[in-house]
Amino acid sequence: MREFTQSEAQQIYEAEKGLRESGLDVDHGHAEHNASLILQHFQQNPALSVTVQSIYAFVEKSKDQFVWLSQAQREFDRVATANPTAAQELVA
């Protein structure tokens, strides 16, 4: 089993930020599924370097296997990040 280095973990974290902006579910109900797909890819390809670019390339190549957020959910998440109080009022 592949053990990820601190540097590789940092690359995964950086890629997550960009994937979130692209609409990949990294914070909600399918986040675990999406993360598992990425981690399994690197487990199955131990010679492949874990970089932001290699993560993006895999997600793009396999995008139909991932769960993406609706535009409405993405917009809500943006509001919630910028103004948590307004988001909480909307939920209530």
Coordinates of N, CA, C and O in Angstrom, one line a residue:
M1 N 0.8 -1.2 0.0 CA 0.0 0.0 0.0 C 0.9 1.2 0.0 O 1.8 1.3 0.7
R2 N 0.5 2.2 -0.8 CA 1.3 3.4 -1.0 C 1.0 4.3 0.2 O -0.1 4.5 0.6
E3 N 2.1 4.9 0.8 CA 2.0 5.9 1.8 C 2.4 7.2 1.2 O 3.4 7.3 0.6
F4 N 1.5 8.2 1.4 CA 1.7 9.5 0.8 C 2.6 10.3 1.7 O 2.5 10.3 2.9
T5 N 3.6 11.0 1.0 CA 4.5 11.8 1.7 C 3.8 13.2 2.1 O 2.7 13.5 1.6
Q6 N 4.4 13.9 3.0 CA 3.9 15.2 3.3 C 3.8 16.1 2.1 O 2.8 16.8 1.9
S7 N 4.7 16.1 1.2 CA 4.7 16.8 0.0 C 3.5 16.4 -0.9 O 2.8 17.3 -1.5
E8 N 3.3 15.1 -1.0 CA 2.2 14.6 -1.8 C 0.8 15.0 -1.2 O -0.1 15.4 -1.9
A9 N 0.8 14.9 0.1 CA -0.5 15.4 0.8 C -0.7 16.8 0.5 O -1.9 17.3 0.3
Q10 N 0.3 17.7 0.5 CA 0.2 19.1 0.2 C -0.4 19.3 -1.3 O -1.2 20.1 -1.5
Q11 N 0.1 18.5 -2.2 CA -0.3 18.5 -3.6 C -1.8 18.2 -3.7 O -2.6 18.8 -4.4
I12 N -2.2 17.2 -2.9 CA -3.6 16.8 -2.9 C -4.5 17.9 -2.3 O -5.5 18.2 -2.9
Y13 N -4.0 18.5 -1.3 CA -4.7 19.7 -0.6 C -4.9 20.8 -1.6 O -5.9 21.4 -1.8
E14 N -3.8 21.1 -2.3 CA -3.8 22.2 -3.3 C -4.8 21.9 -4.5 O -5.6 22.7 -4.9
A15 N -4.8 20.6 -4.9 CA -5.7 20.2 -6.0 C -7.1 20.3 -5.5 O -8.0 20.7 -6.3
E16 N -7.4 19.9 -4.3 CA -8.7 20.0 -3.8 C -9.3 21.4 -3.9 O -10.5 21.5 -4.2
K17 N -8.5 22.4 -3.6 CA -9.1 23.7 -3.7 C -9.5 24.1 -5.1 O -10.6 24.6 -5.3
G18 N -8.7 23.7 -6.1 CA -9.1 23.9 -7.5 C -10.3 23.1 -7.9 O -11.1 23.5 -8.7
L19 N -10.3 21.8 -7.5 CA -11.4 21.0 -7.8 C -12.7 21.5 -7.2 O -13.8 21.4 -7.9
R20 N -12.6 22.0 -6.0 CA -13.8 22.6 -5.4 C -14.4 23.7 -6.3 O -15.6 23.8 -6.5
E21 N -13.5 24.6 -6.7 CA -13.9 25.7 -7.6 C -14.5 25.2 -8.9 O -15.3 25.9 -9.5
S22 N -14.0 24.1 -9.4 CA -14.6 23.5 -10.6 C -15.9 22.8 -10.4 O -16.5 22.4 -11.4
G23 N -16.3 22.6 -9.2 CA -17.6 22.0 -8.9 C -17.5 20.5 -8.5 O -18.6 19.9 -8.3
L24 N -16.4 20.0 -8.2 CA -16.3 18.6 -7.7 C -16.7 18.6 -6.3 O -16.4 19.5 -5.5
D25 N -17.5 17.6 -5.9 CA -18.0 17.5 -4.5 C -16.8 17.1 -3.7 O -16.4 15.9 -3.7
V26 N -16.3 18.0 -2.9 CA -15.2 17.7 -2.0 C -15.6 18.0 -0.5 O -14.8 17.8 0.4
D27 N -16.8 18.5 -0.3 CA -17.3 18.9 1.0 C -18.6 18.3 1.4 O -19.0 18.5 2.6
H28 N -19.3 17.6 0.6 CA -20.7 17.2 0.8 C -20.8 15.6 0.8 O -19.8 14.9 1.0
G29 N -21.9 15.1 0.5 CA -22.2 13.7 0.6 C -21.4 12.8 -0.3 O -21.3 11.6 0.1
H30 N -20.9 13.3 -1.4 CA -20.1 12.4 -2.3 C -18.6 12.6 -2.2 O -17.8 12.1 -3.0
A31 N -18.2 13.4 -1.2 CA -16.8 13.8 -1.1 C -15.9 12.6 -0.9 O -14.8 12.4 -1.5
E32 N -16.4 11.6 0.0 CA -15.6 10.4 0.2 C -15.4 9.6 -1.0 O -14.4 9.1 -1.3
H33 N -16.5 9.5 -1.8 CA -16.4 8.7 -3.0 C -15.4 9.3 -4.0 O -14.6 8.6 -4.5
N34 N -15.5 10.6 -4.1 CA -14.5 11.3 -5.0 C -13.1 11.2 -4.6 O -12.2 10.9 -5.4
A35 N -12.9 11.4 -3.3 CA -11.5 11.2 -2.7 C -11.0 9.8 -2.9 O -9.8 9.6 -3.3
S36 N -11.9 8.8 -2.7 CA -11.5 7.4 -2.9 C -11.0 7.1 -4.3 O -10.0 6.4 -4.5
L37 N -11.7 7.7 -5.3 CA -11.3 7.5 -6.7 C -9.9 8.0 -6.9 O -9.1 7.3 -7.6
I38 N -9.6 9.2 -6.4 CA -8.3 9.8 -6.6 C -7.2 9.0 -5.9 O -6.2 8.6 -6.5
L39 N -7.5 8.7 -4.6 CA -6.5 7.9 -3.9 C -6.2 6.5 -4.5 O -5.1 6.1 -4.6
Q40 N -7.3 5.8 -4.9 CA -7.2 4.5 -5.5 C -6.3 4.6 -6.8 O -5.5 3.7 -7.1
H41 N -6.5 5.7 -7.6 CA -5.8 5.9 -8.8 C -4.3 5.9 -8.5 O -3.5 5.2 -9.2
F42 N -3.9 6.6 -7.5 CA -2.5 6.7 -7.1 C -2.0 5.4 -6.4 O -0.8 5.1 -6.5
Q43 N -2.9 4.7 -5.7 CA -2.5 3.4 -5.1 C -2.2 2.4 -6.2 O -1.2 1.6 -6.1
Q44 N -3.0 2.4 -7.3 CA -2.8 1.5 -8.4 C -1.7 1.9 -9.3 O -1.3 1.1 -10.2
N45 N -1.2 3.1 -9.2 CA -0.1 3.6 -10.1 C 1.0 4.2 -9.2 O 1.2 5.4 -9.3
P46 N 1.7 3.3 -8.5 CA 2.7 3.9 -7.5 C 3.8 4.6 -8.2 O 4.4 5.5 -7.5
A47 N 4.1 4.4 -9.4 CA 5.2 5.2 -10.1 C 4.7 6.6 -10.5 O 5.6 7.4 -10.8
L48 N 3.5 6.8 -10.5 CA 2.9 8.1 -10.9 C 3.1 9.1 -9.8 O 2.7 8.9 -8.6
S49 N 3.7 10.3 -10.1 CA 3.9 11.3 -9.1 C 2.6 12.0 -8.8 O 1.7 12.2 -9.6
V50 N 2.4 12.3 -7.5 CA 1.2 13.0 -7.0 C 1.5 14.4 -7.1 O 2.2 15.0 -6.3
T51 N 0.9 15.1 -8.1 CA 1.1 16.5 -8.3 C -0.3 17.1 -8.6 O -1.3 16.3 -8.9
V52 N -0.5 18.4 -8.4 CA -1.7 19.0 -8.8 C -2.1 18.7 -10.2 O -3.2 18.3 -10.5
Q53 N -1.1 18.7 -11.1 CA -1.4 18.5 -12.5 C -1.8 17.0 -12.8 O -2.7 16.8 -13.6
S54 N -1.2 16.1 -12.1 CA -1.5 14.7 -12.3 C -2.9 14.4 -11.8 O -3.7 13.5 -12.3
I55 N -3.3 15.0 -10.7 CA -4.6 14.8 -10.1 C -5.7 15.4 -11.1 O -6.6 14.8 -11.4
Y56 N -5.4 16.6 -11.5 CA -6.3 17.3 -12.5 C -6.5 16.4 -13.7 O -7.6 16.3 -14.3
A57 N -5.4 15.9 -14.2 CA -5.4 15.1 -15.4 C -6.3 13.8 -15.2 O -7.1 13.4 -16.1
F58 N -6.1 13.2 -14.1 CA -6.9 12.0 -13.8 C -8.4 12.3 -13.7 O -9.3 11.7 -14.2
V59 N -8.7 13.4 -13.0 CA -10.1 13.8 -12.8 C -10.7 14.1 -14.2 O -11.9 13.7 -14.5
E60 N -10.0 14.9 -15.0 CA -10.5 15.2 -16.3 C -10.8 14.0 -17.2 O -11.8 13.8 -17.8
K61 N -9.8 13.0 -17.1 CA -9.9 11.8 -17.9 C -11.1 10.9 -17.4 O -11.8 10.3 -18.2
S62 N -11.4 11.0 -16.1 CA -12.4 10.1 -15.5 C -13.6 10.9 -15.0 O -14.3 10.4 -14.1
K63 N -13.9 12.1 -15.5 CA -14.8 13.0 -14.9 C -16.2 12.4 -14.8 O -17.0 12.7 -13.9
D64 N -16.6 11.4 -15.6 CA -17.9 10.8 -15.5 C -18.0 9.9 -14.3 O -19.1 9.5 -14.0
Q65 N -16.9 9.5 -13.7 CA -17.0 8.6 -12.5 C -17.2 9.4 -11.2 O -17.5 8.9 -10.2
F66 N -16.9 10.7 -11.3 CA -17.0 11.6 -10.2 C -18.4 12.2 -10.0 O -19.1 12.3 -11.0
V67 N -18.7 12.7 -8.8 CA -19.9 13.4 -8.5 C -19.6 14.9 -8.4 O -18.7 15.3 -7.7
W68 N -20.4 15.6 -9.2 CA -20.2 17.0 -9.3 C -21.4 17.7 -8.6 O -22.5 17.2 -8.6
L69 N -21.2 18.9 -8.1 CA -22.2 19.7 -7.5 C -23.0 20.5 -8.5 O -22.5 20.8 -9.6
S70 N -24.3 20.7 -8.2 CA -25.1 21.5 -9.1 C -24.6 23.0 -9.0 O -24.0 23.3 -8.0
Q71 N -25.0 23.8 -9.9 CA -24.7 25.2 -9.9 C -25.3 25.9 -8.7 O -24.6 26.7 -8.1
A72 N -26.5 25.5 -8.3 CA -27.1 26.1 -7.1 C -26.3 25.7 -5.9 O -26.1 26.6 -5.0
Q73 N -25.9 24.5 -5.7 CA -25.1 24.1 -4.5 C -23.8 24.9 -4.5 O -23.3 25.4 -3.5
R74 N -23.1 25.0 -5.7 CA -21.9 25.8 -5.7 C -22.1 27.2 -5.3 O -21.3 27.8 -4.6
E75 N -23.2 27.8 -5.8 CA -23.5 29.2 -5.4 C -23.7 29.3 -3.9 O -23.2 30.3 -3.3
F76 N -24.5 28.4 -3.4 CA -24.8 28.4 -1.9 C -23.4 28.3 -1.2 O -23.2 29.0 -0.2
D77 N -22.6 27.4 -1.6 CA -21.3 27.3 -0.9 C -20.5 28.5 -0.9 O -19.8 28.9 0.0
R78 N -20.5 29.2 -2.1 CA -19.8 30.5 -2.2 C -20.3 31.5 -1.2 O -19.6 32.2 -0.5
V79 N -21.6 31.6 -1.1 CA -22.3 32.6 -0.2 C -22.0 32.2 1.3 O -21.6 33.0 2.1
A80 N -22.0 30.9 1.5 CA -21.8 30.4 2.9 C -20.4 30.7 3.3 O -20.1 31.0 4.5
T81 N -19.4 30.6 2.4 CA -18.0 30.9 2.7 C -17.8 32.4 3.0 O -17.2 32.8 3.9
A82 N -18.5 33.2 2.1 CA -18.3 34.6 2.3 C -19.1 35.2 3.4 O -18.7 36.2 4.0
N83 N -20.3 34.7 3.7 CA -21.2 35.2 4.7 C -21.9 34.1 5.4 O -23.1 33.8 5.0
P84 N -21.3 33.4 6.3 CA -22.0 32.3 7.0 C -23.3 32.6 7.6 O -24.2 31.8 7.7
T85 N -23.5 33.9 8.1 CA -24.7 34.2 8.8 C -25.9 34.2 7.8 O -26.9 33.7 8.0
A86 N -25.6 34.8 6.6 CA -26.6 34.9 5.5 C -27.0 33.4 5.1 O -28.1 33.1 4.9
A87 N -26.0 32.6 5.0 CA -26.2 31.2 4.6 C -27.1 30.5 5.6 O -28.0 29.7 5.2
Q88 N -26.8 30.7 6.9 CA -27.6 30.1 7.9 C -29.0 30.5 7.9 O -29.9 29.8 8.1
E89 N -29.2 31.8 7.7 CA -30.6 32.4 7.6 C -31.3 31.8 6.4 O -32.5 31.5 6.5
L90 N -30.6 31.6 5.3 CA -31.3 30.9 4.1 C -31.7 29.5 4.5 O -32.8 29.1 4.1
V91 N -30.9 28.8 5.2 CA -31.2 27.4 5.5 C -32.4 27.4 6.5 O -33.3 26.5 6.3
A92 N -32.4 28.3 7.4 CA -33.5 28.4 8.4 C -34.8 28.8 7.7 O -35.9 28.3 7.9

